[in-house]
Amino acid sequence: MSNKDHNEDQKDYIKRDEENEKDKTDKNEKQTDQIIDTGSVITGNGKHLIHCLTIIGQIEGHYILPSQNKTTKYEHVIPQLVAIEEEPTIDGLLIILNTVGGDVEAGLALAELVAGMKKPTVSLVLGGGHSIGVPLAVAAKHSFIAPSATMTIHPVRMNGMLLGVPQTLEYFQRMQERITRFVTQNSRISPERFHELSMNTQELVMDVGTVLDGNEAVNEGLIDSLGSLSTAIDCLYEMIDKDKVQRKKSEAKTPKTGVKKTEPKTGRNTVKRT
């Protein structure tokens, strides 16, 4: 090989290396922008491709909260959940919660979407999963909570001007029943126990309800397991592996339908010549 050919090969190698570095830089920049804009990230360097969604601060619903509040906008999360469910390359969803609650209907809407997903879902409560954060935590197929985290269970409240009529109290009661029904259907706690914890008047100074730490939340049947980030990811990977095995079995059992090709009938008798 001549020196000229060698130099050209070396230049091509350097060019390819620069292009790879540029692709990596662009990918990292896009990932950083995604974290800043939506509070979520798609991990692609592990065993499986998973989407990590964070729900932090206060869940913002139909009304815009003050700019100094740290919020999770439900109109941003809803399309993400739909995209995760429909994206074939994403294997599972990890939800990390540290929320004080927020809009009841917005939180229930997100919780119903998560509960209705076919893909493996795991939630992890860090810091706190209070108020409407409770349905969001139990909506996943398996829920974890850190030992230092807490969850506050209390009845539905509303501030601002209210009409002092019996219909208002009835509306609150029906909304509370919706929350209780969802939580008890997606966890191991009974409706009677959940109502008892919500109406506790002996624990909170300025409010009605109960604060549960990590161990208590698991013992009450509200959360499935104590754990950390590594245990939540391990559980999600295990669920993804089982899901892929089940899908392969179901595909193998499904009979393949096909149309047999038939030779055209001519209506003539064939005669063999001797």
Short mmCIF file of C-alpha atoms in Angstrom, two decimals, residues 86-198:
data_model
loop_
_atom_site.label_atom_id
_atom_site.label_comp_id
_atom_site.label_asym_id
_atom_site.label_seq_id
_atom_site.Cartn_x
_atom_site.Cartn_y
_atom_site.Cartn_z
CA GLU A 86 -47.61 2.79 21.24
CA GLU A 87 -43.82 2.89 20.77
CA PRO A 88 -42.65 -0.70 20.02
CA THR A 89 -39.01 -0.02 20.94
CA ILE A 90 -39.86 1.00 24.54
CA ASP A 91 -40.13 -2.07 26.76
CA GLY A 92 -41.38 -0.59 30.04
CA LEU A 93 -42.15 2.49 32.12
CA LEU A 94 -40.56 3.64 35.38
CA ILE A 95 -42.46 6.36 37.26
CA ILE A 96 -40.64 8.29 39.98
CA LEU A 97 -42.92 10.26 42.30
CA ASN A 98 -42.18 13.09 44.69
CA THR A 99 -45.39 15.09 44.73
CA VAL A 100 -47.54 17.00 47.21
CA GLY A 101 -50.69 16.26 45.20
CA GLY A 102 -52.70 18.72 43.20
CA ASP A 103 -55.69 18.69 40.87
CA VAL A 104 -57.87 15.66 41.64
CA GLU A 105 -59.30 15.08 38.17
CA ALA A 106 -55.93 15.60 36.45
CA GLY A 107 -54.25 13.16 38.85
CA LEU A 108 -56.99 10.56 38.36
CA ALA A 109 -56.74 10.96 34.59
CA LEU A 110 -53.01 10.19 34.67
CA ALA A 111 -53.54 7.31 37.11
CA GLU A 112 -56.20 5.74 34.87
CA LEU A 113 -53.89 5.96 31.85
CA VAL A 114 -51.05 4.24 33.72
CA ALA A 115 -53.36 1.54 35.07
CA GLY A 116 -54.67 0.85 31.56
CA MET A 117 -51.26 0.32 29.96
CA LYS A 118 -50.30 -3.15 28.70
CA LYS A 119 -46.58 -2.55 29.02
CA PRO A 120 -44.80 -3.31 32.32
CA THR A 121 -44.98 -0.35 34.71
CA VAL A 122 -43.22 0.24 38.04
CA SER A 123 -43.58 3.22 40.37
CA LEU A 124 -41.14 4.46 43.01
CA VAL A 125 -42.14 6.97 45.70
CA LEU A 126 -39.24 9.13 46.89
CA GLY A 127 -39.66 11.93 49.41
CA GLY A 128 -43.45 11.94 49.31
CA GLY A 129 -46.47 10.73 47.41
CA HIS A 130 -49.22 12.74 49.04
CA SER A 131 -52.91 13.30 48.32
CA ILE A 132 -53.67 12.54 44.65
CA GLY A 133 -50.13 11.15 44.39
CA VAL A 134 -51.46 8.03 46.15
CA PRO A 135 -53.56 6.86 43.14
CA LEU A 136 -50.62 7.63 40.85
CA ALA A 137 -48.31 5.46 42.95
CA VAL A 138 -50.65 2.46 43.07
CA ALA A 139 -51.59 2.72 39.37
CA ALA A 140 -48.41 0.91 38.28
CA LYS A 141 -48.35 -2.88 38.09
CA HIS A 142 -45.84 -2.94 40.94
CA SER A 143 -45.20 -0.07 43.37
CA PHE A 144 -42.16 0.69 45.53
CA ILE A 145 -41.54 3.24 48.25
CA ALA A 146 -38.28 4.32 49.88
CA PRO A 147 -38.11 3.74 53.66
CA SER A 148 -37.67 7.50 54.25
CA ALA A 149 -40.60 8.50 52.01
CA THR A 150 -44.10 9.32 53.29
CA MET A 151 -47.63 9.28 51.91
CA THR A 152 -50.45 11.50 53.21
CA ILE A 153 -54.00 10.19 52.95
CA HIS A 154 -56.77 12.72 53.48
CA PRO A 155 -60.27 13.48 52.14
CA VAL A 156 -60.90 15.72 49.15
CA ARG A 157 -60.49 19.41 49.92
CA MET A 158 -61.09 22.58 47.94
CA ASN A 159 -60.18 26.19 48.60
CA GLY A 160 -61.78 29.34 47.30
CA MET A 161 -65.43 30.33 47.19
CA LEU A 162 -67.86 27.46 47.71
CA LEU A 163 -71.63 27.28 47.66
CA GLY A 164 -72.91 26.29 51.07
CA VAL A 165 -75.53 23.87 49.79
CA PRO A 166 -76.02 20.11 50.33
CA GLN A 167 -75.09 19.44 46.68
CA THR A 168 -71.53 20.67 47.34
CA LEU A 169 -70.99 18.16 50.14
CA GLU A 170 -72.52 15.42 48.01
CA TYR A 171 -70.14 16.29 45.16
CA PHE A 172 -67.14 16.03 47.51
CA GLN A 173 -68.38 12.69 48.81
CA ARG A 174 -68.79 11.28 45.29
CA MET A 175 -65.31 12.47 44.31
CA GLN A 176 -63.85 10.85 47.42
CA GLU A 177 -65.59 7.59 46.51
CA ARG A 178 -63.97 7.71 43.06
CA ILE A 179 -60.52 8.03 44.64
CA THR A 180 -61.19 5.32 47.20
CA ARG A 181 -62.50 2.94 44.54
CA PHE A 182 -59.45 3.42 42.33
CA VAL A 183 -56.92 3.05 45.16
CA THR A 184 -58.52 -0.07 46.62
CA GLN A 185 -58.87 -1.71 43.19
CA ASN A 186 -55.16 -1.19 42.44
CA SER A 187 -53.71 -2.05 45.85
CA ARG A 188 -54.25 -4.46 48.76
CA ILE A 189 -55.84 -1.98 51.19
CA SER A 190 -59.55 -2.33 51.96
CA PRO A 191 -62.05 0.51 51.36
CA GLU A 192 -62.93 0.58 55.08
CA ARG A 193 -59.30 0.94 56.15
CA PHE A 194 -58.59 3.60 53.53
CA HIS A 195 -61.63 5.59 54.70
CA GLU A 196 -60.51 5.22 58.30
CA LEU A 197 -57.04 6.56 57.52
CA SER A 198 -58.52 9.46 55.52
#
